[in-house]
């Protein structure tokens, strides 16, 4: 279904402009709905019927499905488009780390800890892993339940419970029911039983089939029983020409959903664990190369519409590009993220501390301030408004020039905070040195190209 | 009966019926794999599933991306040992269900006309060959099976070594002698010097059908375009991630006499975490516009993937991020994989490991007939669900 405009959405609202939704007008509320910052239920003036109609109208082509509880609740899916230039993507793909009930205790603890503790900071955001996926490889529901308890004890994030045996799933979910885990998976054999469990415990479930017709049939059957918290796993071959098939399938499914095929309008998931089949854990080289292969396959699936991924590798270097890429794919390519342009104090600067210039592009600001923080440098960081462009870009686009620098100097009043008149500029802006000097009257010192070299530079130059 | 045989029989069985069965042992245990067990419990009859028949969501595209030949053999008037073809896509990248069909993307290996600063673990692949571009080219072809070489004449930049155009042309001749694969001749990025350098290179490479890389609006691109047209070379137009400006530049190049069969465009590949979010969108937009009939954007796309090395994560010494010998190449190949999915036809790459990974990806994805649409799927030996039991 085509995405509605705010004006079209407005027609579904009571037109009372009463403000009970904390928005001044119904129109403002409609805009917030579009931005996914409000939900239909936030308007208390809607009748039951009206609410249903509105919800129907704003349900995205790829439904959004929620699971997990409390602050670890996650939403997957919720997409409307194939390409991000039409509208950004919303349901930032959660990553789950694979645990099996046949792994030894040490391994389970190691993996659970990794999932719990993994953290990288980029552009002011903390990038994390969202969950642990626990599978019953033993076929033994007691062993599985024990593993679920073990993981739940050390791990506070979201959980997936995996087995095709409904009785095993039931045993598992009973242990962590208040955490609202995701059930994996219903297939054509067991869907009635798995659906019963999901309905009983109020959890979403995954439907698996490698045949699209079957996937659609099962989803259709569930939706006719009024159950729509579904994620689809269409199966994936990840080696050789299988990869072509997999990309083809994921692309067809997303495109069908966007074109309005309701039976397929659910988030897609994929596990790359099968890549590790046959690996005995003997050779370190083989392990590294499998981690490499898995990371590559996962990044391609991330680009091609996987709304949830289960990963086996717990190598930081293999996960790092994935969390970074995810951050990229789920930002709006039309908006340059920026920070406020002003004078920042790093550490505890005094009148002899250096004054350093950079731009207000978020990636630039967080790189530079992070480097200075890590090196425990105390200084004034003067952030210039370059309309959110990186140093290199703003030099090329002439957004960083003598007059913007001069204006920023004046406005910040840094002149009265330090007793020297030295300004350190990025290496990338070297060619503007003379221009800056003439306009500002400050001595301009050209720093290194990368801010990670900045603290060494300050020491070397005695600044 | 042999136990192993029995186990096998059970493994494949849909149903087990035991007839005329006499048991003499005291205890017999059947361990059923969880999947079979799952089937066993759900034996009770079930209402049939509602019908759903999937139809692939096929769109038709009016246009096709132009095809560009790289290099000329003797038959074509040159001395290269092969001619490569890129482009020709008739649907968005890897939309096999829409009859996606294209020439395989090509990877060109980077070499530079002076030793450049690289992490030690990357340098070690090239060793002393970095001192001499001809040796470096040979190593790339002999040891790393390069199908194509990009010679970056970075030392010509007045702010670097200001190597003269004549001297740079000698380097080009050396490399043309040293290897017989098709070449890309890259400037230094200096807008004042590149037009002269690339025009002269066009003359020196007469007959070889090289690619001149790159032209942009800040330089006298018409001068380069004229030389490329005169000597029948191709050229790469470069705009940083802006489809409208790319369209304008290509239109101007065509007005100057360039033909689509000799044009490739580069929307700039920012590495993962360093601009890839813009690259992906810019490439997708240009490819779709081209397929929908915008002739100024219906051109193959190049990706200078080695840009990924400017990302800190690719080279930093931070041990918390894992070994950089693995991290660096992965950063480059992940960047390349994104460009591939966004429609790149020609890659300029640095690290031998990243190159190998992308070569094998390209091979995996180059299925000659469209992959079945999922309708005729009869995967009897699908192993995917076994991931639960690995
Ligand atoms: C993403 C990107 C864009 C995005 C902008 C995103 C943004 N918000 O800035 C878009 C698509 C909009 C863009 C546009 C353009 N771009 Co652009 N872009 C890039 C790209 C790929 C990455 C830039 C980036 O994010 N860098 C990361 C940040 C963190 O780097 P940084 O800000 O420079 O900060 C680092 C250092 O400078 C230093 N540092 C920062 N502050 C300080 C302070 C001190 C004191 C010190 C010592 C150091 C220091 O440390 C930081 C790292 O830790 C670069 C290529 C590249 N790999 O660099 C091209 C690049 C910068 N763009 C380029 C160009 C030419 C342009 C355009 C002019 C192209 C055009 N004709 O349209 C336009 C201009 C934009 C405009 N508004 O008109 C060229 C610049 C060439 C040159 N040297 O002159 C580049 C190098 C690409 C190329 N080779 O063509 N671009
Ligand atoms: S609560 Fe409902 S009716 Fe009142 S202003 Fe908000 S949207 Fe309009």
mmCIF file of N, CA and C in Angstrom, chain A residues 82 84-85 122 135-137 164 184 189 191-193 208 210 212-213 216-217 220-221 233 235-237 240-241 243-245 248 251-252 255-256 259 263-264 271 274 277 288 292 295 299-300 303-304 316-317 321 324 328 333 336 363 367 371 450-451, chain B residues 38-39 42 44 46-47 49-54 57 59 61 93 95-98 272-274 276-278 281 284-285 312-313 315 320-321 323 326 329-331 333-334 338 341 357 361 364-365 367 371-373 379 382-388 390:
data_model
loop_
_atom_site.group_PDB
_atom_site.id
_atom_site.type_symbol
_atom_site.label_atom_id
_atom_site.label_comp_id
_atom_site.label_asym_id
_atom_site.label_seq_id
_atom_site.Cartn_x
_atom_site.Cartn_y
_atom_site.Cartn_z
ATOM 1 N N UNK A 82 11.637 -0.299 -0.655
ATOM 2 C CA UNK A 82 12.778 -1.130 -1.012
ATOM 3 C C UNK A 82 14.051 -0.309 -0.935
ATOM 4 N N UNK A 84 16.146 3.238 0.286
ATOM 5 C CA UNK A 84 16.100 4.206 1.378
ATOM 6 C C UNK A 84 15.942 5.645 0.922
ATOM 7 N N UNK A 85 16.125 5.932 -0.373
ATOM 8 C CA UNK A 85 15.928 7.318 -0.770
ATOM 9 C C UNK A 85 14.444 7.680 -0.816
ATOM 10 N N UNK A 122 29.810 4.758 18.446
ATOM 11 C CA UNK A 122 30.031 5.440 17.164
ATOM 12 C C UNK A 122 29.056 6.595 17.048
ATOM 13 N N UNK A 135 19.083 -22.747 20.903
ATOM 14 C CA UNK A 135 18.449 -23.812 20.134
ATOM 15 C C UNK A 135 18.596 -25.152 20.824
ATOM 16 N N UNK A 136 17.591 -25.966 20.630
ATOM 17 C CA UNK A 136 17.615 -27.299 21.204
ATOM 18 C C UNK A 136 18.189 -28.238 20.160
ATOM 19 N N UNK A 137 19.485 -28.527 20.284
ATOM 20 C CA UNK A 137 20.121 -29.457 19.355
ATOM 21 C C UNK A 137 20.070 -30.864 19.925
ATOM 22 N N UNK A 164 11.745 -27.343 16.523
ATOM 23 C CA UNK A 164 10.527 -27.608 15.757
ATOM 24 C C UNK A 164 9.562 -28.468 16.570
ATOM 25 N N UNK A 184 10.847 -19.969 17.650
ATOM 26 C CA UNK A 184 11.314 -20.445 16.354
ATOM 27 C C UNK A 184 11.172 -21.951 16.345
ATOM 28 N N UNK A 189 4.079 -28.697 9.618
ATOM 29 C CA UNK A 189 3.716 -29.826 10.465
ATOM 30 C C UNK A 189 3.170 -29.383 11.821
ATOM 31 N N UNK A 191 2.391 -26.098 12.982
ATOM 32 C CA UNK A 191 1.978 -24.700 13.198
ATOM 33 C C UNK A 191 0.818 -24.547 14.182
ATOM 34 N N UNK A 192 -0.062 -25.530 14.225
ATOM 35 C CA UNK A 192 -1.206 -25.389 15.134
ATOM 36 C C UNK A 192 -0.728 -25.328 16.580
ATOM 37 N N UNK A 193 0.184 -26.244 16.914
ATOM 38 C CA UNK A 193 0.667 -26.315 18.291
ATOM 39 C C UNK A 193 1.504 -25.094 18.639
ATOM 40 N N UNK A 208 8.632 -20.870 9.401
ATOM 41 C CA UNK A 208 9.690 -21.283 8.494
ATOM 42 C C UNK A 208 9.139 -22.121 7.352
ATOM 43 N N UNK A 210 10.950 -23.147 3.210
ATOM 44 C CA UNK A 210 11.757 -22.682 2.089
ATOM 45 C C UNK A 210 10.904 -22.538 0.828
ATOM 46 N N UNK A 212 7.888 -20.436 -0.807
ATOM 47 C CA UNK A 212 7.165 -19.187 -0.540
ATOM 48 C C UNK A 212 5.658 -19.419 -0.457
ATOM 49 N N UNK A 213 5.142 -20.330 -1.303
ATOM 50 C CA UNK A 213 3.706 -20.616 -1.252
ATOM 51 C C UNK A 213 3.284 -21.083 0.140
ATOM 52 N N UNK A 216 3.439 -18.307 2.781
ATOM 53 C CA UNK A 216 2.256 -17.455 2.673
ATOM 54 C C UNK A 216 1.011 -18.151 3.213
ATOM 55 N N UNK A 217 0.873 -19.461 2.924
ATOM 56 C CA UNK A 217 -0.302 -20.196 3.397
ATOM 57 C C UNK A 217 -0.354 -20.222 4.919
ATOM 58 N N UNK A 220 -1.146 -16.887 6.292
ATOM 59 C CA UNK A 220 -2.549 -16.567 6.023
ATOM 60 C C UNK A 220 -3.461 -17.274 7.037
ATOM 61 N N UNK A 221 -3.149 -18.544 7.276
ATOM 62 C CA UNK A 221 -3.934 -19.316 8.236
ATOM 63 C C UNK A 221 -3.866 -18.655 9.621
ATOM 64 N N UNK A 233 10.872 -16.845 8.071
ATOM 65 C CA UNK A 233 12.204 -17.333 7.709
ATOM 66 C C UNK A 233 12.049 -18.153 6.440
ATOM 67 N N UNK A 235 14.300 -19.500 4.695
ATOM 68 C CA UNK A 235 15.424 -20.400 4.468
ATOM 69 C C UNK A 235 16.478 -19.698 3.641
ATOM 70 N N UNK A 236 17.723 -20.129 3.788
ATOM 71 C CA UNK A 236 18.785 -19.467 3.056
ATOM 72 C C UNK A 236 19.891 -20.447 2.749
ATOM 73 N N UNK A 237 20.327 -20.451 1.498
ATOM 74 C CA UNK A 237 21.558 -21.148 1.157
ATOM 75 C C UNK A 237 22.617 -20.075 1.066
ATOM 76 N N UNK A 240 28.134 -20.726 -2.456
ATOM 77 C CA UNK A 240 28.080 -20.896 -3.910
ATOM 78 C C UNK A 240 26.881 -20.195 -4.507
ATOM 79 N N UNK A 241 26.297 -20.804 -5.536
ATOM 80 C CA UNK A 241 25.199 -20.129 -6.222
ATOM 81 C C UNK A 241 23.951 -20.075 -5.355
ATOM 82 N N UNK A 243 23.749 -18.528 -2.737
ATOM 83 C CA UNK A 243 23.672 -17.136 -2.296
ATOM 84 C C UNK A 243 22.829 -16.306 -3.279
ATOM 85 N N UNK A 244 22.964 -16.602 -4.567
ATOM 86 C CA UNK A 244 22.170 -15.898 -5.580
ATOM 87 C C UNK A 244 20.689 -16.149 -5.337
ATOM 88 N N UNK A 245 20.359 -17.426 -5.085
ATOM 89 C CA UNK A 245 18.971 -17.791 -4.810
ATOM 90 C C UNK A 245 18.444 -17.053 -3.584
ATOM 91 N N UNK A 248 17.863 -13.416 -4.199
ATOM 92 C CA UNK A 248 16.690 -13.328 -5.069
ATOM 93 C C UNK A 248 15.407 -13.481 -4.254
ATOM 94 N N UNK A 251 14.740 -10.552 -1.864
ATOM 95 C CA UNK A 251 14.333 -9.372 -2.622
ATOM 96 C C UNK A 251 12.880 -9.501 -3.097
ATOM 97 N N UNK A 252 12.539 -10.701 -3.596
ATOM 98 C CA UNK A 252 11.154 -10.904 -4.044
ATOM 99 C C UNK A 252 10.178 -10.719 -2.889
ATOM 100 N N UNK A 255 9.854 -7.050 -1.957
ATOM 101 C CA UNK A 255 9.131 -6.303 -2.985
ATOM 102 C C UNK A 255 7.645 -6.659 -2.974
ATOM 103 N N UNK A 256 7.335 -7.948 -2.781
ATOM 104 C CA UNK A 256 5.929 -8.352 -2.708
ATOM 105 C C UNK A 256 5.234 -7.651 -1.556
ATOM 106 N N UNK A 259 4.559 -4.172 -2.344
ATOM 107 C CA UNK A 259 3.470 -4.058 -3.325
ATOM 108 C C UNK A 259 2.124 -4.457 -2.755
ATOM 109 N N UNK A 263 -0.111 -11.552 2.738
ATOM 110 C CA UNK A 263 0.373 -12.824 3.282
ATOM 111 C C UNK A 263 1.886 -12.814 3.507
ATOM 112 N N UNK A 264 2.581 -11.924 2.814
ATOM 113 C CA UNK A 264 4.038 -11.887 2.935
ATOM 114 C C UNK A 264 4.509 -10.590 3.588
ATOM 115 N N UNK A 271 19.247 -17.048 9.700
ATOM 116 C CA UNK A 271 20.332 -17.511 10.574
ATOM 117 C C UNK A 271 21.501 -17.895 9.680
ATOM 118 N N UNK A 274 24.131 -22.060 9.908
ATOM 119 C CA UNK A 274 24.349 -23.275 9.115
ATOM 120 C C UNK A 274 25.703 -23.275 8.409
ATOM 121 N N UNK A 277 28.237 -25.606 9.909
ATOM 122 C CA UNK A 277 27.991 -27.037 9.923
ATOM 123 C C UNK A 277 29.247 -27.781 9.515
ATOM 124 N N UNK A 288 38.701 -18.593 11.709
ATOM 125 C CA UNK A 288 38.742 -17.194 11.287
ATOM 126 C C UNK A 288 38.104 -17.050 9.916
ATOM 127 N N UNK A 292 34.836 -14.847 8.782
ATOM 128 C CA UNK A 292 34.900 -13.898 7.666
ATOM 129 C C UNK A 292 33.715 -14.130 6.717
ATOM 130 N N UNK A 295 30.410 -13.138 8.325
ATOM 131 C CA UNK A 295 30.238 -11.695 8.403
ATOM 132 C C UNK A 295 29.825 -11.138 7.039
ATOM 133 N N UNK A 299 26.317 -9.317 6.186
ATOM 134 C CA UNK A 299 26.215 -7.923 5.758
ATOM 135 C C UNK A 299 25.388 -7.822 4.480
ATOM 136 N N UNK A 300 25.488 -8.831 3.607
ATOM 137 C CA UNK A 300 24.683 -8.787 2.382
ATOM 138 C C UNK A 300 23.201 -8.947 2.700
ATOM 139 N N UNK A 303 21.812 -5.726 4.052
ATOM 140 C CA UNK A 303 21.469 -4.811 2.962
ATOM 141 C C UNK A 303 20.200 -5.278 2.242
ATOM 142 N N UNK A 304 20.053 -6.593 2.109
ATOM 143 C CA UNK A 304 18.916 -7.140 1.380
ATOM 144 C C UNK A 304 17.817 -7.620 2.324
ATOM 145 N N UNK A 316 35.130 -10.068 17.621
ATOM 146 C CA UNK A 316 34.828 -8.642 17.558
ATOM 147 C C UNK A 316 35.074 -8.079 16.156
ATOM 148 N N UNK A 317 36.193 -8.469 15.543
ATOM 149 C CA UNK A 317 36.523 -7.899 14.222
ATOM 150 C C UNK A 317 35.500 -8.283 13.161
ATOM 151 N N UNK A 321 32.125 -4.652 11.554
ATOM 152 C CA UNK A 321 31.546 -4.082 10.333
ATOM 153 C C UNK A 321 30.032 -4.243 10.283
ATOM 154 N N UNK A 324 28.369 -1.547 12.450
ATOM 155 C CA UNK A 324 28.600 -0.253 11.821
ATOM 156 C C UNK A 324 27.709 -0.090 10.594
ATOM 157 N N UNK A 328 24.645 2.528 9.575
ATOM 158 C CA UNK A 328 24.581 3.259 8.309
ATOM 159 C C UNK A 328 23.255 3.035 7.596
ATOM 160 N N UNK A 333 19.388 8.562 4.636
ATOM 161 C CA UNK A 333 20.446 9.079 3.769
ATOM 162 C C UNK A 333 20.206 10.531 3.366
ATOM 163 N N UNK A 336 21.953 14.818 7.132
ATOM 164 C CA UNK A 336 23.309 14.749 7.680
ATOM 165 C C UNK A 336 23.184 14.893 9.190
ATOM 166 N N UNK A 363 29.812 12.555 12.948
ATOM 167 C CA UNK A 363 30.903 11.585 12.879
ATOM 168 C C UNK A 363 32.241 12.262 13.164
ATOM 169 N N UNK A 367 34.427 11.631 16.604
ATOM 170 C CA UNK A 367 35.779 11.106 16.413
ATOM 171 C C UNK A 367 36.793 11.982 17.130
ATOM 172 N N UNK A 371 38.798 11.076 20.539
ATOM 173 C CA UNK A 371 40.264 10.959 20.537
ATOM 174 C C UNK A 371 40.880 11.821 21.633
ATOM 175 N N UNK A 450 44.641 13.082 10.670
ATOM 176 C CA UNK A 450 43.675 12.319 11.442
ATOM 177 C C UNK A 450 43.725 12.729 12.898
ATOM 178 N N UNK A 451 42.558 12.891 13.506
ATOM 179 C CA UNK A 451 42.524 13.380 14.881
ATOM 180 C C UNK A 451 43.115 12.392 15.881
ATOM 181 N N UNK B 38 9.271 -34.286 15.950
ATOM 182 C CA UNK B 38 8.264 -33.244 15.786
ATOM 183 C C UNK B 38 7.149 -33.747 14.865
ATOM 184 N N UNK B 39 7.564 -34.439 13.789
ATOM 185 C CA UNK B 39 6.564 -34.984 12.879
ATOM 186 C C UNK B 39 5.707 -36.006 13.600
ATOM 187 N N UNK B 42 2.911 -34.622 15.594
ATOM 188 C CA UNK B 42 1.853 -33.903 14.903
ATOM 189 C C UNK B 42 1.103 -34.812 13.919
ATOM 190 N N UNK B 44 -1.672 -36.212 14.159
ATOM 191 C CA UNK B 44 -3.127 -36.106 14.094
ATOM 192 C C UNK B 44 -3.551 -35.322 12.847
ATOM 193 N N UNK B 46 -5.071 -32.909 10.078
ATOM 194 C CA UNK B 46 -5.046 -31.455 10.144
ATOM 195 C C UNK B 46 -5.918 -30.902 9.030
ATOM 196 N N UNK B 47 -6.547 -29.777 9.279
ATOM 197 C CA UNK B 47 -7.314 -29.147 8.206
ATOM 198 C C UNK B 47 -6.331 -28.627 7.176
ATOM 199 N N UNK B 49 -4.236 -26.302 4.706
ATOM 200 C CA UNK B 49 -3.875 -24.879 4.782
ATOM 201 C C UNK B 49 -4.632 -24.108 3.712
ATOM 202 N N UNK B 50 -4.914 -22.837 4.003
ATOM 203 C CA UNK B 50 -5.563 -22.043 2.958
ATOM 204 C C UNK B 50 -4.613 -21.903 1.782
ATOM 205 N N UNK B 51 -5.167 -21.788 0.598
ATOM 206 C CA UNK B 51 -4.319 -21.687 -0.588
ATOM 207 C C UNK B 51 -3.629 -20.331 -0.653
ATOM 208 N N UNK B 52 -2.382 -20.345 -1.065
ATOM 209 C CA UNK B 52 -1.707 -19.086 -1.365
ATOM 210 C C UNK B 52 -0.750 -19.366 -2.506
ATOM 211 N N UNK B 53 -0.892 -18.611 -3.550
ATOM 212 C CA UNK B 53 0.005 -18.830 -4.674
ATOM 213 C C UNK B 53 0.812 -17.556 -4.914
ATOM 214 N N UNK B 54 2.114 -17.716 -4.851
ATOM 215 C CA UNK B 54 3.026 -16.582 -4.976
ATOM 216 C C UNK B 54 3.276 -16.227 -6.433
ATOM 217 N N UNK B 57 7.007 -10.471 -8.074
ATOM 218 C CA UNK B 57 6.603 -9.074 -8.339
ATOM 219 C C UNK B 57 7.467 -8.441 -9.428
ATOM 220 N N UNK B 59 8.730 -6.206 -12.470
ATOM 221 C CA UNK B 59 8.561 -4.954 -13.198
ATOM 222 C C UNK B 59 9.327 -5.049 -14.509
ATOM 223 N N UNK B 61 11.610 -2.942 -17.317
ATOM 224 C CA UNK B 61 12.432 -1.738 -17.425
ATOM 225 C C UNK B 61 12.598 -1.392 -18.900
ATOM 226 N N UNK B 93 20.263 -4.743 -9.558
ATOM 227 C CA UNK B 93 21.277 -5.742 -9.235
ATOM 228 C C UNK B 93 20.723 -6.985 -8.532
ATOM 229 N N UNK B 95 18.276 -8.888 -9.133
ATOM 230 C CA UNK B 95 16.836 -9.149 -9.176
ATOM 231 C C UNK B 95 16.636 -10.218 -10.250
ATOM 232 N N UNK B 96 17.079 -11.436 -9.968
ATOM 233 C CA UNK B 96 17.027 -12.495 -10.973
ATOM 234 C C UNK B 96 15.592 -12.742 -11.440
ATOM 235 N N UNK B 97 14.634 -12.562 -10.513
ATOM 236 C CA UNK B 97 13.234 -12.835 -10.874
ATOM 237 C C UNK B 97 12.728 -11.870 -11.936
ATOM 238 N N UNK B 98 13.444 -10.768 -12.131
ATOM 239 C CA UNK B 98 13.078 -9.845 -13.202
ATOM 240 C C UNK B 98 13.975 -10.049 -14.418
ATOM 241 N N UNK B 272 32.508 1.516 4.854
ATOM 242 C CA UNK B 272 31.550 1.213 5.917
ATOM 243 C C UNK B 272 31.813 2.175 7.076
ATOM 244 N N UNK B 273 30.777 2.874 7.515
ATOM 245 C CA UNK B 273 30.935 3.822 8.622
ATOM 246 C C UNK B 273 31.460 5.179 8.182
ATOM 247 N N UNK B 274 31.855 5.290 6.927
ATOM 248 C CA UNK B 274 32.419 6.544 6.421
ATOM 249 C C UNK B 274 31.774 6.937 5.101
ATOM 250 N N UNK B 276 29.178 5.096 3.442
ATOM 251 C CA UNK B 276 28.537 4.078 2.603
ATOM 252 C C UNK B 276 27.016 4.280 2.545
ATOM 253 N N UNK B 277 26.455 4.875 3.606
ATOM 254 C CA UNK B 277 25.001 5.071 3.605
ATOM 255 C C UNK B 277 24.583 5.995 2.469
ATOM 256 N N UNK B 278 25.451 6.932 2.104
ATOM 257 C CA UNK B 278 25.146 7.827 0.973
ATOM 258 C C UNK B 278 25.476 7.143 -0.345
ATOM 259 N N UNK B 281 22.691 4.717 -1.553
ATOM 260 C CA UNK B 281 21.524 5.404 -2.094
ATOM 261 C C UNK B 281 21.817 6.054 -3.439
ATOM 262 N N UNK B 284 22.035 3.330 -6.082
ATOM 263 C CA UNK B 284 20.705 2.763 -6.363
ATOM 264 C C UNK B 284 19.876 3.718 -7.213
ATOM 265 N N UNK B 285 19.928 4.986 -6.851
ATOM 266 C CA UNK B 285 19.126 5.961 -7.603
ATOM 267 C C UNK B 285 19.578 6.063 -9.055
ATOM 268 N N UNK B 312 39.040 4.452 10.021
ATOM 269 C CA UNK B 312 39.926 4.143 11.134
ATOM 270 C C UNK B 312 39.874 2.665 11.525
ATOM 271 N N UNK B 313 38.676 2.082 11.495
ATOM 272 C CA UNK B 313 38.542 0.689 11.928
ATOM 273 C C UNK B 313 39.367 -0.253 11.055
ATOM 274 N N UNK B 315 42.416 0.236 9.887
ATOM 275 C CA UNK B 315 43.858 0.185 10.125
ATOM 276 C C UNK B 315 44.276 0.340 11.583
ATOM 277 N N UNK B 320 41.537 -4.189 21.116
ATOM 278 C CA UNK B 320 40.182 -4.548 21.553
ATOM 279 C C UNK B 320 39.288 -4.851 20.350
ATOM 280 N N UNK B 321 39.665 -4.328 19.184
ATOM 281 C CA UNK B 321 38.841 -4.533 17.990
ATOM 282 C C UNK B 321 39.226 -5.782 17.203
ATOM 283 N N UNK B 323 42.297 -8.686 15.677
ATOM 284 C CA UNK B 323 43.509 -8.578 14.868
ATOM 285 C C UNK B 323 43.290 -7.767 13.600
ATOM 286 N N UNK B 326 42.940 -9.226 9.957
ATOM 287 C CA UNK B 326 41.633 -9.719 9.515
ATOM 288 C C UNK B 326 40.646 -8.565 9.366
ATOM 289 N N UNK B 329 41.136 -6.191 5.815
ATOM 290 C CA UNK B 329 40.560 -6.734 4.584
ATOM 291 C C UNK B 329 39.039 -6.909 4.657
ATOM 292 N N UNK B 330 38.528 -7.284 5.832
ATOM 293 C CA UNK B 330 37.075 -7.440 5.958
ATOM 294 C C UNK B 330 36.380 -6.098 5.740
ATOM 295 N N UNK B 331 37.022 -5.012 6.230
ATOM 296 C CA UNK B 331 36.423 -3.689 6.055
ATOM 297 C C UNK B 331 36.323 -3.359 4.567
ATOM 298 N N UNK B 333 36.347 -5.596 2.006
ATOM 299 C CA UNK B 333 35.448 -6.478 1.247
ATOM 300 C C UNK B 333 33.985 -6.235 1.599
ATOM 301 N N UNK B 334 33.703 -5.842 2.852
ATOM 302 C CA UNK B 334 32.309 -5.530 3.188
ATOM 303 C C UNK B 334 31.862 -4.293 2.404
ATOM 304 N N UNK B 338 28.780 -4.164 -0.480
ATOM 305 C CA UNK B 338 27.680 -3.200 -0.536
ATOM 306 C C UNK B 338 27.620 -2.528 -1.907
ATOM 307 N N UNK B 341 26.086 -4.973 -4.371
ATOM 308 C CA UNK B 341 24.624 -5.034 -4.272
ATOM 309 C C UNK B 341 23.964 -3.759 -4.790
ATOM 310 N N UNK B 357 37.879 -12.580 -1.881
ATOM 311 C CA UNK B 357 36.516 -12.743 -1.366
ATOM 312 C C UNK B 357 35.509 -12.213 -2.384
ATOM 313 N N UNK B 361 32.567 -14.028 -4.490
ATOM 314 C CA UNK B 361 31.167 -13.559 -4.422
ATOM 315 C C UNK B 361 30.604 -13.360 -5.824
ATOM 316 N N UNK B 364 29.821 -16.619 -7.335
ATOM 317 C CA UNK B 364 28.597 -17.194 -6.759
ATOM 318 C C UNK B 364 27.348 -16.548 -7.335
ATOM 319 N N UNK B 365 27.448 -15.261 -7.595
ATOM 320 C CA UNK B 365 26.246 -14.530 -7.999
ATOM 321 C C UNK B 365 26.039 -14.501 -9.507
ATOM 322 N N UNK B 367 24.988 -16.433 -11.868
ATOM 323 C CA UNK B 367 24.264 -17.553 -12.442
ATOM 324 C C UNK B 367 23.794 -17.151 -13.827
ATOM 325 N N UNK B 371 17.710 -17.285 -11.689
ATOM 326 C CA UNK B 371 17.424 -18.273 -10.662
ATOM 327 C C UNK B 371 15.925 -18.496 -10.621
ATOM 328 N N UNK B 372 15.502 -19.736 -10.446
ATOM 329 C CA UNK B 372 14.066 -19.991 -10.418
ATOM 330 C C UNK B 372 13.410 -19.079 -9.383
ATOM 331 N N UNK B 373 12.194 -18.724 -9.662
ATOM 332 C CA UNK B 373 11.556 -17.662 -8.898
ATOM 333 C C UNK B 373 11.091 -18.144 -7.539
ATOM 334 N N UNK B 379 13.814 -28.463 -3.244
ATOM 335 C CA UNK B 379 15.055 -28.682 -2.529
ATOM 336 C C UNK B 379 14.976 -29.923 -1.685
ATOM 337 N N UNK B 382 17.736 -29.760 1.226
ATOM 338 C CA UNK B 382 17.931 -28.487 1.910
ATOM 339 C C UNK B 382 18.430 -28.729 3.324
ATOM 340 N N UNK B 383 19.549 -28.102 3.641
ATOM 341 C CA UNK B 383 20.148 -28.361 4.944
ATOM 342 C C UNK B 383 19.939 -27.194 5.895
ATOM 343 N N UNK B 384 19.261 -26.142 5.428
ATOM 344 C CA UNK B 384 19.192 -24.926 6.228
ATOM 345 C C UNK B 384 18.655 -25.153 7.635
ATOM 346 N N UNK B 385 17.545 -25.897 7.738
ATOM 347 C CA UNK B 385 16.936 -26.012 9.072
ATOM 348 C C UNK B 385 17.808 -26.792 10.044
ATOM 349 N N UNK B 386 18.766 -27.512 9.481
ATOM 350 C CA UNK B 386 19.660 -28.231 10.393
ATOM 351 C C UNK B 386 20.508 -27.290 11.231
ATOM 352 N N UNK B 387 20.435 -25.981 10.959
ATOM 353 C CA UNK B 387 21.247 -25.071 11.774
ATOM 354 C C UNK B 387 20.891 -25.227 13.243
ATOM 355 N N UNK B 388 19.669 -25.688 13.478
ATOM 356 C CA UNK B 388 19.272 -25.903 14.867
ATOM 357 C C UNK B 388 20.071 -27.045 15.493
ATOM 358 N N UNK B 390 23.209 -28.151 14.439
ATOM 359 C CA UNK B 390 24.654 -28.154 14.143
ATOM 360 C C UNK B 390 25.462 -28.533 15.376
#
